[in-house]
Amino acid sequence: MKHILVVDDEPRIAEIARDYLERAGFKVTTAGSGADALAFARSRRPDLIVLDLGLPHVDGLDVTRTLRRQSSVPIIMLTARVDESDKLIGLELGADDYVTKPFSPKELVARVRAVFRRIDAAPERGDIIRAGEVTLDKRRMQASVGAQSIDLTSTEFELLATLASQPGRVFTRAQLLDAIRGVEVESFDRAIDAHVKNVRRKLEPDPRNPRYVLTVHGVGYKFAD
Amino acid sequence: MKHILVVDDEPRIAEIARDYLERAGFKVTTAGSGADALAFARSRRPDLIVLDLGLPHVDGLDVTRTLRRQSSVPIIMLTARVDESDKLIGLELGADDYVTKPFSPKELVARVRAVFRRIDAAPERGDIIRAGEVTLDKRRMQASVGAQSIDLTSTEFELLATLASQPGRVFTRAQLLDAIRGVEVESFDRAIDAHVKNVRRKLEPDPRNPRYVLTVHGVGYKFAD
DNA sequence: ACCGATGATGAAGGAATTATGAAGATGTCG
DNA sequence: CGACATCTTCATAATTCCTTCATCATCGGT
C-alpha cells in the first residue's frame, strides 16, 4: 500500500486530506511542521509527500530543497495564492505537481493518483539502462549486476549511467566530467579516475580485470559492448 | 548551450516551463502564437521546440507541418487531450515526444533531456568512415573489416582514419605524423613505419601482402581505392 | 641482374598514461 | 560541534604503447 505524508500546519486541512486519501486506499501520516516532515521522510520513506508551501518557520520550499538532496520522493505542493505561487514553484526545482488552495479534496486525490500513475507507468524510454548483466534504474538511482544490487554514490551512478547508456562509445574524461558535474565546474580530469576506481570496486567481480568499465588508453573510458 | 523555444498561448504555462528549463541549463525563448513561433524558428534556429498542440488560430499541428518543410528540429508536443489519435497524428507529423497537460515541469525537463540524448547519441555525419570493406567508427574508436571488428590504439586509429578518409591519396610520413601527433611534436619519420606495421598486423588478412594500407615507395603510404 | 636506397620487422628501452591507496577538503547528519 | 560520507587531490607503483634501433627484405634505376 502506498504511504503518503501530508504536511500542513493547519490540522483541519491535514485531516481533510487524510480522510480523502485514506478513503482512496492510501496509508496516510500527517505532520504539522517542516522539521517533523523531514524527520519522518528520512526515517520512514513515504511514497509521496503532500506539502503545504506556506508552512511557518521552515517553509515548503526549504523542505523540498532539503529532501531533494537525498531522495527523489514525489512531492505535491499545496499553494495558497494563485498569482505568485506558480512563479515560486517554477523557480524551485523538485515539486512534481501542485494544487492551489482552497482545493477540492477530490482534486487532490486525482493529482496523487496521477503522480503514482506516472511513476508506476512503464519506465520512460531511457530511464532504465540495461547493458548486459548491468541494470541501472535512473528513477530509483539503483544499480545492479545480475540479481545483485549495489550501492553507488550519486556521482558514481551518473558516471556509470553515462557510460552504460552507450556501450562501446568512448568518453573522454572531459565529457564524463560534464556529464556528472555540469559544464560549469572545473575540476581536475583525474578525479574521474578515482570515481572509475570506486565504481569498479563495487561493480566488477574482479576489479583488476574489469569486464564492464574499460580503459581506452590515451582517450578515456567506455562501457563494454 | 542548447536553445529551446517554448510555444504556448498561456504565459503562465510558458513561464513555468521557462524557469525549469533555464534551471536545467538551457537557453529559453518563449512565443505566444504559432506565427511568432514560425518566425522565430526560421530566423534563430532553436535546438528544440516545445509546442502546445492547442494554440489558437494556427494550431500546433499546423506549426509542425510548416516547420517540417524546412527543418528537422526536434519537437516536443504539449497536449491537453490524452486522445490516442492526437498522439498518432503528432508522431506522424514529426513530433519527437509527447507531454500531456497538466504536466509536471520535472517531467518536461526529463523529456527534453531524453530527446537531446537521443540526438547526441546518433552518429554525426563524418563520424563513420567507410572505405570498401573497412569501416571506422570514431565515436567508438573502433575499426572493422567486414563483420570482423578490430581494436586499435588511439595512434593507430588516427593513422588509419587519416589514410582511409581519402582513399588513393598518398600521404607523406611528415603529413601522417602531423595527423596523429599534432605539429608540435618532433619525431622520427620512421615511427610511422612501426605504426603501419602494427595496423597491418591487425587489419590485413595477409600483412605481407597488404590490401588496404599500401606503400608508395619513396613517398609514403595510401589507402587502397 | 646488380647495387644503393627505401621499407619491413622484431625486440628493447623509455616516455606517457593509468591504477591505487591515502590524505585533505567539503558538506551533511545527529 | 563531532562523526561520517563523499569528492578531490596527490604521490607512487604498474601498465600500456610509442619510439628507436639493428637487421633483413624489397624496390628501382642502370
Coordinates of C-alpha atoms (C1' of nucleotides) in Angstrom, one line a residue:
Chain A
M1 CA 0.0 0.0 0.0
K2 CA 1.3 3.5 -0.9
H3 CA 2.2 5.6 2.0
I4 CA 1.6 9.3 1.8
L5 CA 2.9 12.0 4.1
V6 CA 0.7 15.1 4.4
V7 CA 2.4 18.2 5.8
D8 CA 0.3 21.2 6.8
D9 CA 0.3 23.4 9.8
E10 CA -3.5 23.7 9.9
P11 CA -4.7 20.4 11.4
R12 CA -8.1 20.9 9.8
I13 CA -6.7 20.9 6.3
A14 CA -4.4 17.9 7.0
E15 CA -7.3 15.9 8.4
I16 CA -9.5 16.6 5.4
A17 CA -6.7 15.4 3.2
R18 CA -6.1 12.4 5.3
D19 CA -9.8 11.4 5.2
Y20 CA -10.0 11.5 1.5
L21 CA -6.7 9.9 0.8
E22 CA -7.4 7.1 3.2
R23 CA -10.7 6.5 1.6
A24 CA -8.9 6.3 -1.7
G25 CA -6.9 3.4 -0.3
F26 CA -3.7 5.1 0.8
K27 CA -1.9 4.9 4.1
V28 CA -1.5 8.5 5.4
T29 CA 0.6 10.1 8.0
T30 CA 0.4 13.8 8.9
A31 CA 2.9 16.3 10.1
G32 CA 2.4 19.8 11.3
S33 CA 5.9 21.3 10.7
G34 CA 8.7 21.1 8.2
A35 CA 11.0 19.7 10.8
D36 CA 8.7 16.9 11.6
A37 CA 8.2 16.2 7.9
L38 CA 11.9 16.0 7.3
A39 CA 12.5 13.7 10.2
F40 CA 9.7 11.4 9.1
A41 CA 10.7 11.4 5.5
R42 CA 14.2 10.4 6.4
S43 CA 13.2 7.6 8.7
R44 CA 10.1 6.1 7.1
R45 CA 10.5 6.9 3.4
P46 CA 6.9 7.7 2.3
D47 CA 6.0 7.1 -1.3
L48 CA 4.7 10.6 -1.8
I49 CA 4.6 13.9 0.1
V50 CA 1.8 16.4 0.0
L51 CA 3.4 19.6 1.2
D52 CA 2.0 23.0 2.2
L53 CA 4.1 25.8 0.7
G54 CA 3.2 28.2 3.5
L55 CA 4.5 26.4 6.5
P56 CA 5.8 28.5 9.4
H57 CA 9.5 28.6 10.2
V58 CA 10.8 26.2 7.7
D59 CA 8.6 26.6 4.6
G60 CA 7.7 24.2 1.9
L61 CA 10.5 25.2 -0.4
D62 CA 13.1 24.7 2.3
V63 CA 11.7 21.3 2.9
T64 CA 11.7 20.5 -0.8
R65 CA 15.3 21.6 -1.2
T66 CA 16.5 19.6 1.8
L67 CA 14.5 16.5 0.7
R68 CA 15.9 16.7 -2.8
R69 CA 19.4 16.3 -1.6
Q70 CA 18.8 12.8 -0.5
S71 CA 15.7 11.5 -2.3
S72 CA 13.6 11.8 -5.3
V73 CA 10.3 11.2 -3.5
P74 CA 7.4 12.7 -5.4
I75 CA 6.1 16.0 -3.9
I76 CA 2.8 17.6 -4.5
M77 CA 2.7 21.3 -3.4
L78 CA -0.3 23.0 -1.8
T79 CA -0.2 26.7 -2.6
A80 CA -2.4 29.3 -1.1
R81 CA -2.1 32.1 -3.6
V82 CA -2.6 31.6 -7.2
D83 CA -0.7 34.5 -8.7
E84 CA 2.7 34.2 -7.1
S85 CA 2.7 30.5 -6.5
D86 CA 3.4 29.3 -10.0
K87 CA 6.4 31.5 -10.2
L88 CA 7.8 30.4 -6.9
I89 CA 7.3 26.8 -7.6
G90 CA 8.7 27.1 -11.1
L91 CA 11.8 28.5 -9.6
E92 CA 12.3 25.8 -7.1
L93 CA 13.2 22.5 -8.5
G94 CA 11.6 19.5 -7.1
A95 CA 7.8 19.6 -6.9
D96 CA 6.1 17.1 -9.2
D97 CA 2.7 18.8 -9.2
Y98 CA 0.9 21.5 -7.4
V99 CA -2.7 22.1 -6.1
T100 CA -3.9 25.5 -5.2
K101 CA -5.8 26.2 -2.0
P102 CA -8.6 26.2 -1.4
F103 CA -8.5 22.8 -3.0
S104 CA -11.1 20.2 -3.6
P105 CA -10.2 17.0 -1.9
K106 CA -11.2 15.1 -4.9
E107 CA -8.8 17.1 -7.0
L108 CA -6.0 16.3 -4.5
V109 CA -6.7 12.6 -4.8
A110 CA -6.8 12.8 -8.5
R111 CA -3.4 14.5 -8.6
V112 CA -1.9 12.0 -6.2
R113 CA -3.2 9.2 -8.4
A114 CA -1.8 10.9 -11.5
V115 CA 1.6 11.1 -9.9
F116 CA 1.6 7.5 -9.0
R117 CA 0.4 6.6 -12.5
R118 CA 3.4 8.4 -14.0
I119 CA 5.8 6.7 -11.6
D120 CA 4.4 3.2 -11.9
A121 CA 3.9 3.5 -15.6
A122 CA 6.2 1.7 -17.9
P123 CA 9.5 3.2 -17.4
E124 CA 10.3 6.1 -19.6
R125 CA 12.4 5.5 -22.6
G126 CA 15.9 5.7 -21.3
D127 CA 15.0 5.6 -17.7
I128 CA 16.1 2.0 -17.4
I129 CA 19.5 1.3 -18.8
R130 CA 20.3 -2.3 -19.5
A131 CA 23.8 -3.2 -20.7
G132 CA 24.4 -6.9 -20.5
E133 CA 24.1 -8.0 -16.9
V134 CA 24.2 -4.5 -15.6
T135 CA 21.0 -2.7 -15.0
L136 CA 20.6 1.0 -13.9
D137 CA 17.3 2.4 -12.7
K138 CA 17.7 6.1 -13.0
R139 CA 14.4 6.8 -11.2
R140 CA 15.5 4.9 -8.1
M141 CA 19.2 5.6 -8.6
Q142 CA 19.9 2.0 -8.2
A143 CA 22.4 -0.2 -10.0
S144 CA 22.6 -4.0 -10.1
V145 CA 24.7 -6.7 -11.7
G146 CA 22.5 -9.7 -12.4
A147 CA 20.4 -10.1 -9.2
Q148 CA 22.9 -8.4 -7.0
S149 CA 22.1 -4.8 -6.3
I150 CA 24.9 -2.4 -5.4
D151 CA 25.1 0.9 -3.7
L152 CA 26.6 3.8 -5.7
T153 CA 27.0 7.4 -4.7
S154 CA 25.2 9.8 -7.0
T155 CA 28.4 10.7 -8.8
E156 CA 29.3 7.2 -9.3
F157 CA 25.9 6.4 -10.6
E158 CA 25.9 9.3 -13.1
L159 CA 29.3 8.2 -14.3
L160 CA 28.2 4.6 -14.8
A161 CA 24.9 5.7 -16.4
T162 CA 26.7 7.9 -18.9
L163 CA 29.0 5.1 -19.9
A164 CA 26.4 2.4 -20.0
S165 CA 23.8 4.4 -21.9
Q166 CA 26.0 4.0 -25.0
P167 CA 28.0 0.8 -24.6
G168 CA 31.1 0.8 -26.8
R169 CA 31.3 4.6 -27.2
V170 CA 34.4 6.1 -25.8
F171 CA 34.1 9.0 -23.5
T172 CA 36.9 11.4 -22.7
R173 CA 37.4 12.5 -19.2
A174 CA 36.2 15.9 -20.0
Q175 CA 33.0 14.5 -21.4
L176 CA 32.5 12.5 -18.3
L177 CA 33.1 15.5 -16.1
D178 CA 30.5 17.4 -18.0
A179 CA 28.1 14.5 -17.5
I180 CA 28.5 14.2 -13.8
R181 CA 29.1 17.7 -12.8
G182 CA 27.7 20.0 -15.4
V183 CA 29.9 22.1 -17.5
E184 CA 30.4 24.9 -15.1
V185 CA 32.6 23.1 -12.6
E186 CA 36.2 23.0 -13.4
S187 CA 37.8 20.0 -11.9
F188 CA 40.9 18.1 -12.4
D189 CA 40.4 15.4 -15.1
R190 CA 42.0 12.8 -12.9
A191 CA 39.1 12.9 -10.4
I192 CA 37.4 10.7 -13.0
D193 CA 40.0 8.0 -12.4
A194 CA 39.2 7.9 -8.8
H195 CA 35.5 7.5 -9.5
V196 CA 36.1 4.8 -12.0
K197 CA 38.2 3.0 -9.4
N198 CA 35.3 3.2 -6.9
V199 CA 32.7 2.1 -9.4
R200 CA 34.9 -0.8 -10.4
R201 CA 35.5 -1.8 -6.8
K202 CA 31.7 -2.1 -6.3
L203 CA 30.7 -3.3 -9.7
E204 CA 33.3 -5.6 -11.0
P205 CA 33.7 -9.2 -9.9
D206 CA 37.5 -8.7 -10.3
P207 CA 38.4 -5.0 -10.3
R208 CA 41.8 -5.7 -11.6
N209 CA 40.4 -7.2 -14.7
P210 CA 37.4 -5.0 -15.5
R211 CA 34.6 -6.6 -17.6
Y212 CA 32.3 -3.6 -17.7
V213 CA 34.1 -0.3 -17.3
L214 CA 37.0 -0.5 -19.7
T215 CA 40.0 1.8 -20.1
V216 CA 40.8 3.2 -23.5
H217 CA 44.4 4.2 -23.2
G218 CA 45.1 7.8 -24.1
V219 CA 41.5 8.6 -24.6
G220 CA 39.2 7.8 -21.7
Y221 CA 36.7 5.1 -20.7
K222 CA 34.0 3.0 -22.3
F223 CA 31.4 0.5 -21.2
A224 CA 31.9 -2.9 -22.7
D225 CA 29.6 -3.8 -25.5
Chain B
M1 CA 24.3 25.8 -24.8
K2 CA 21.1 24.3 -26.2
H3 CA 18.5 26.8 -27.2
I4 CA 14.8 25.9 -26.7
L5 CA 11.8 27.6 -28.0
V6 CA 8.6 27.2 -25.8
V7 CA 5.4 28.0 -27.6
D8 CA 2.2 28.3 -25.5
D9 CA -0.6 30.9 -25.6
E10 CA -0.9 30.8 -21.8
P11 CA 2.0 32.9 -20.5
R12 CA 1.7 31.2 -17.1
I13 CA 2.5 27.8 -18.5
A14 CA 5.2 29.1 -20.7
E15 CA 6.9 30.9 -17.8
I16 CA 6.9 27.7 -15.6
A17 CA 8.5 25.8 -18.5
R18 CA 11.0 28.6 -19.0
D19 CA 12.0 28.6 -15.4
Y20 CA 12.5 24.9 -15.2
L21 CA 14.4 24.6 -18.4
E22 CA 16.6 27.5 -17.6
R23 CA 17.4 26.0 -14.3
A24 CA 18.3 22.8 -16.2
G25 CA 20.9 24.8 -18.1
F26 CA 19.1 25.6 -21.3
K27 CA 18.6 28.9 -23.0
V28 CA 14.9 29.5 -23.4
T29 CA 12.8 31.8 -25.6
T30 CA 9.0 31.8 -25.4
A31 CA 6.5 32.6 -28.0
G32 CA 2.7 33.1 -27.6
S33 CA 1.5 32.2 -31.0
G34 CA 2.1 29.9 -33.9
A35 CA 3.0 32.8 -36.1
D36 CA 5.7 34.1 -33.7
A37 CA 7.0 30.6 -33.3
L38 CA 7.5 30.1 -37.0
A39 CA 9.1 33.4 -37.4
F40 CA 11.5 32.7 -34.6
A41 CA 12.3 29.2 -35.7
R42 CA 13.2 30.4 -39.1
S43 CA 15.5 33.2 -38.0
R44 CA 17.1 31.8 -34.9
R45 CA 17.1 28.1 -35.4
P46 CA 16.5 26.8 -31.9
D47 CA 17.8 23.3 -31.0
L48 CA 14.4 22.1 -29.8
I49 CA 10.8 23.3 -29.7
V50 CA 8.3 22.7 -27.0
L51 CA 5.0 23.2 -28.7
D52 CA 1.4 23.5 -27.4
L53 CA -0.9 21.5 -29.5
G54 CA -3.9 23.7 -28.6
L55 CA -2.7 27.0 -29.9
P56 CA -5.4 29.4 -31.2
H57 CA -5.6 30.3 -34.9
V58 CA -2.7 28.3 -36.1
D59 CA -2.6 25.2 -34.0
G60 CA 0.4 23.0 -33.1
L61 CA -0.2 20.6 -35.9
D62 CA -0.1 23.3 -38.5
V63 CA 3.1 24.7 -36.9
T64 CA 4.6 21.3 -37.0
R65 CA 3.7 20.7 -40.6
T66 CA 5.1 24.0 -41.7
L67 CA 8.3 23.6 -39.7
R68 CA 8.9 20.2 -41.1
R69 CA 9.0 21.5 -44.6
Q70 CA 12.2 23.4 -43.8
S71 CA 13.8 21.8 -40.8
S72 CA 14.2 18.7 -38.7
V73 CA 14.3 20.5 -35.4
P74 CA 13.1 18.2 -32.6
I75 CA 9.6 19.0 -31.3
I76 CA 8.0 18.0 -28.0
M77 CA 4.3 18.4 -28.1
L78 CA 2.2 19.6 -25.1
T79 CA -1.3 18.3 -25.3
A80 CA -4.3 18.7 -23.1
R81 CA -6.1 15.7 -24.7
V82 CA -4.9 12.3 -24.0
D83 CA -6.5 11.0 -27.1
E84 CA -4.5 8.3 -28.8
S85 CA -5.3 9.7 -32.3
D86 CA -3.7 13.0 -31.5
K87 CA -0.6 11.1 -30.4
L88 CA -0.6 9.3 -33.7
I89 CA -1.1 12.4 -35.8
G90 CA 1.6 14.3 -33.9
L91 CA 4.1 11.5 -34.3
E92 CA 3.3 11.2 -38.0
L93 CA 3.9 14.9 -38.4
G94 CA 7.3 14.6 -36.7
A95 CA 6.9 15.3 -33.0
D96 CA 9.7 13.6 -31.1
D97 CA 7.8 13.2 -27.9
Y98 CA 4.7 14.0 -26.0
V99 CA 3.8 15.5 -22.7
T100 CA 0.2 15.7 -21.6
K101 CA -1.1 18.6 -19.7
P102 CA -1.3 19.2 -16.8
F103 CA 2.4 18.3 -16.9
S104 CA 5.0 18.2 -14.2
P105 CA 7.8 20.6 -15.1
K106 CA 10.3 18.0 -14.0
E107 CA 8.8 15.6 -16.5
L108 CA 9.1 18.1 -19.2
V109 CA 12.8 18.6 -18.4
A110 CA 13.3 14.9 -18.4
R111 CA 11.7 14.5 -21.8
V112 CA 13.8 17.4 -23.2
R113 CA 16.9 15.8 -21.9
A114 CA 15.9 12.4 -23.3
V115 CA 15.4 13.9 -26.8
F116 CA 18.8 15.6 -26.7
R117 CA 20.4 12.3 -25.5
R118 CA 18.9 10.5 -28.5
I119 CA 20.1 13.1 -30.9
D120 CA 23.6 13.3 -29.4
A121 CA 23.8 9.6 -29.4
A122 CA 23.2 9.3 -33.1
P123 CA 26.3 9.2 -35.1
E124 CA 27.1 12.5 -36.7
R125 CA 27.9 12.9 -40.3
G126 CA 31.6 12.2 -40.8
D127 CA 31.8 10.2 -37.7
I128 CA 31.7 7.0 -39.7
I129 CA 34.3 6.5 -42.3
R130 CA 33.8 3.8 -44.9
A131 CA 36.4 2.7 -47.4
G132 CA 35.5 -0.5 -49.1
E133 CA 35.2 -3.3 -46.6
V134 CA 36.9 -1.2 -43.9
T135 CA 34.7 0.9 -41.6
L136 CA 35.9 3.3 -38.9
D137 CA 33.7 4.5 -36.1
K138 CA 35.3 7.5 -34.5
R139 CA 32.9 7.6 -31.6
R140 CA 33.7 4.0 -30.6
M141 CA 37.3 4.3 -31.8
Q142 CA 36.9 1.0 -33.4
A143 CA 37.7 -0.3 -36.8
S144 CA 36.2 -3.2 -38.7
V145 CA 36.9 -5.2 -41.8
G146 CA 33.6 -6.7 -42.9
A147 CA 32.0 -8.1 -39.8
Q148 CA 35.3 -8.5 -38.0
S149 CA 35.9 -5.7 -35.5
I150 CA 39.4 -4.8 -34.6
D151 CA 40.9 -3.0 -31.6
L152 CA 43.4 -0.3 -32.4
T153 CA 45.3 2.0 -30.2
S154 CA 44.5 5.7 -30.5
T155 CA 47.5 6.4 -32.6
E156 CA 46.9 3.5 -34.9
F157 CA 43.3 4.6 -35.2
E158 CA 44.2 8.1 -36.1
L159 CA 46.7 6.9 -38.7
L160 CA 44.2 4.6 -40.3
A161 CA 41.5 7.2 -40.2
T162 CA 43.7 9.8 -41.9
L163 CA 44.5 7.4 -44.7
A164 CA 41.0 5.9 -45.1
S165 CA 39.3 9.3 -45.2
Q166 CA 40.8 9.9 -48.6
P167 CA 41.4 6.6 -50.3
G168 CA 44.0 6.8 -53.1
R169 CA 45.6 9.9 -51.8
V170 CA 49.3 9.5 -50.9
F171 CA 50.4 10.8 -47.5
T172 CA 54.0 11.5 -46.7
R173 CA 55.3 10.4 -43.3
A174 CA 55.5 14.0 -42.2
Q175 CA 51.8 14.5 -43.0
L176 CA 50.9 11.4 -41.1
L177 CA 53.0 12.5 -38.1
D178 CA 51.1 15.8 -38.1
A179 CA 47.8 14.0 -38.2
I180 CA 48.5 11.7 -35.3
R181 CA 50.7 13.8 -33.1
G182 CA 49.9 17.4 -33.9
V183 CA 52.5 19.6 -35.5
E184 CA 54.5 20.5 -32.4
V185 CA 56.0 17.1 -31.7
E186 CA 59.2 16.3 -33.5
S187 CA 59.5 12.7 -34.0
F188 CA 61.5 10.4 -36.2
D189 CA 59.7 9.8 -39.5
R190 CA 60.2 6.1 -39.2
A191 CA 58.0 5.8 -36.2
I192 CA 55.2 5.9 -38.8
D193 CA 56.6 2.7 -40.3
A194 CA 56.2 0.9 -37.0
H195 CA 52.6 2.1 -36.7
V196 CA 51.8 1.0 -40.2
K197 CA 53.3 -2.4 -39.4
N198 CA 51.0 -2.7 -36.3
V199 CA 47.9 -1.5 -38.2
R200 CA 48.6 -4.1 -40.9
R201 CA 49.1 -6.8 -38.4
K202 CA 45.7 -6.2 -37.0
L203 CA 43.9 -5.2 -40.2
E204 CA 45.2 -7.1 -43.1
P205 CA 44.3 -10.8 -43.8
D206 CA 47.9 -11.2 -45.0
P207 CA 50.1 -8.5 -43.6
R208 CA 52.9 -9.4 -46.1
N209 CA 50.7 -8.6 -49.0
P210 CA 48.7 -5.6 -47.8
R211 CA 45.3 -5.0 -49.5
Y212 CA 44.3 -1.8 -47.7
V213 CA 47.3 0.2 -46.4
L214 CA 49.7 0.4 -49.3
T215 CA 53.3 1.5 -49.5
V216 CA 54.2 4.2 -52.1
H217 CA 57.9 3.7 -52.5
G218 CA 59.9 6.8 -51.9
V219 CA 56.9 8.9 -50.9
G220 CA 54.7 7.5 -48.1
Y221 CA 51.5 5.5 -47.7
K222 CA 48.0 5.5 -49.1
F223 CA 44.8 3.6 -48.5
A224 CA 43.7 1.4 -51.5
D225 CA 40.9 2.9 -53.6
Chain C
dA1 C1' 71.0 -8.9 -62.6
dC2 C1' 73.4 -5.6 -59.6
dC3 C1' 73.6 -2.3 -56.0
dG4 C1' 72.3 1.7 -53.4
dA5 C1' 68.2 3.4 -51.4
dT6 C1' 64.0 2.6 -49.1
dG7 C1' 60.8 -0.3 -46.5
dA8 C1' 59.6 -4.2 -43.1
dT9 C1' 60.2 -6.4 -38.9
dG10 C1' 61.1 -7.8 -34.0
dA11 C1' 62.9 -6.5 -29.8
dA12 C1' 64.1 -3.3 -26.1
dG13 C1' 64.1 1.0 -23.7
dG14 C1' 61.7 4.7 -22.2
dA15 C1' 58.0 8.2 -22.2
dA16 C1' 53.4 8.7 -21.3
dT17 C1' 49.2 7.1 -19.3
dT18 C1' 46.6 4.8 -15.8
dA19 C1' 45.8 2.4 -11.1
dT20 C1' 45.8 2.8 -6.4
dG21 C1' 45.8 4.0 -1.5
dA22 C1' 45.9 7.7 1.5
dA23 C1' 45.3 12.4 2.9
dG24 C1' 43.0 16.8 2.6
dA25 C1' 38.7 19.3 1.6
dT26 C1' 33.9 19.8 1.7
dG27 C1' 29.4 19.1 3.1
dT28 C1' 25.9 16.5 5.8
dC29 C1' 23.6 14.5 9.9
dG30 C1' 22.6 13.8 14.6
Chain D
dC1 C1' 30.3 20.6 17.4
dG2 C1' 32.0 15.9 16.2
dA3 C1' 31.3 11.8 13.3
dC4 C1' 30.6 10.4 8.9
dA5 C1' 30.3 10.1 3.9
dT6 C1' 31.8 11.8 -0.4
dC7 C1' 34.7 14.1 -3.6
dT8 C1' 39.1 15.7 -4.9
dT9 C1' 44.0 15.8 -4.9
dC10 C1' 48.4 13.9 -4.5
dA11 C1' 52.4 10.7 -4.7
dT12 C1' 53.9 6.5 -6.3
dA13 C1' 53.5 2.0 -8.5
dA14 C1' 52.1 -0.5 -12.5
dT15 C1' 50.9 -0.7 -17.2
dT16 C1' 50.5 0.5 -22.0
dC17 C1' 52.3 1.6 -26.1
dC18 C1' 55.3 4.8 -28.7
dT19 C1' 59.7 5.4 -30.4
dT20 C1' 64.1 3.8 -31.6
dC21 C1' 67.4 0.8 -33.5
dA22 C1' 69.6 -3.1 -35.8
dT23 C1' 68.9 -6.3 -39.3
dC24 C1' 66.9 -8.2 -43.3
dA25 C1' 63.9 -7.8 -47.4
dT26 C1' 62.3 -5.3 -51.4
dC27 C1' 62.3 -1.8 -54.9
dG28 C1' 64.1 0.8 -59.0
dG29 C1' 67.3 2.5 -61.9
dT30 C1' 71.2 1.3 -64.6

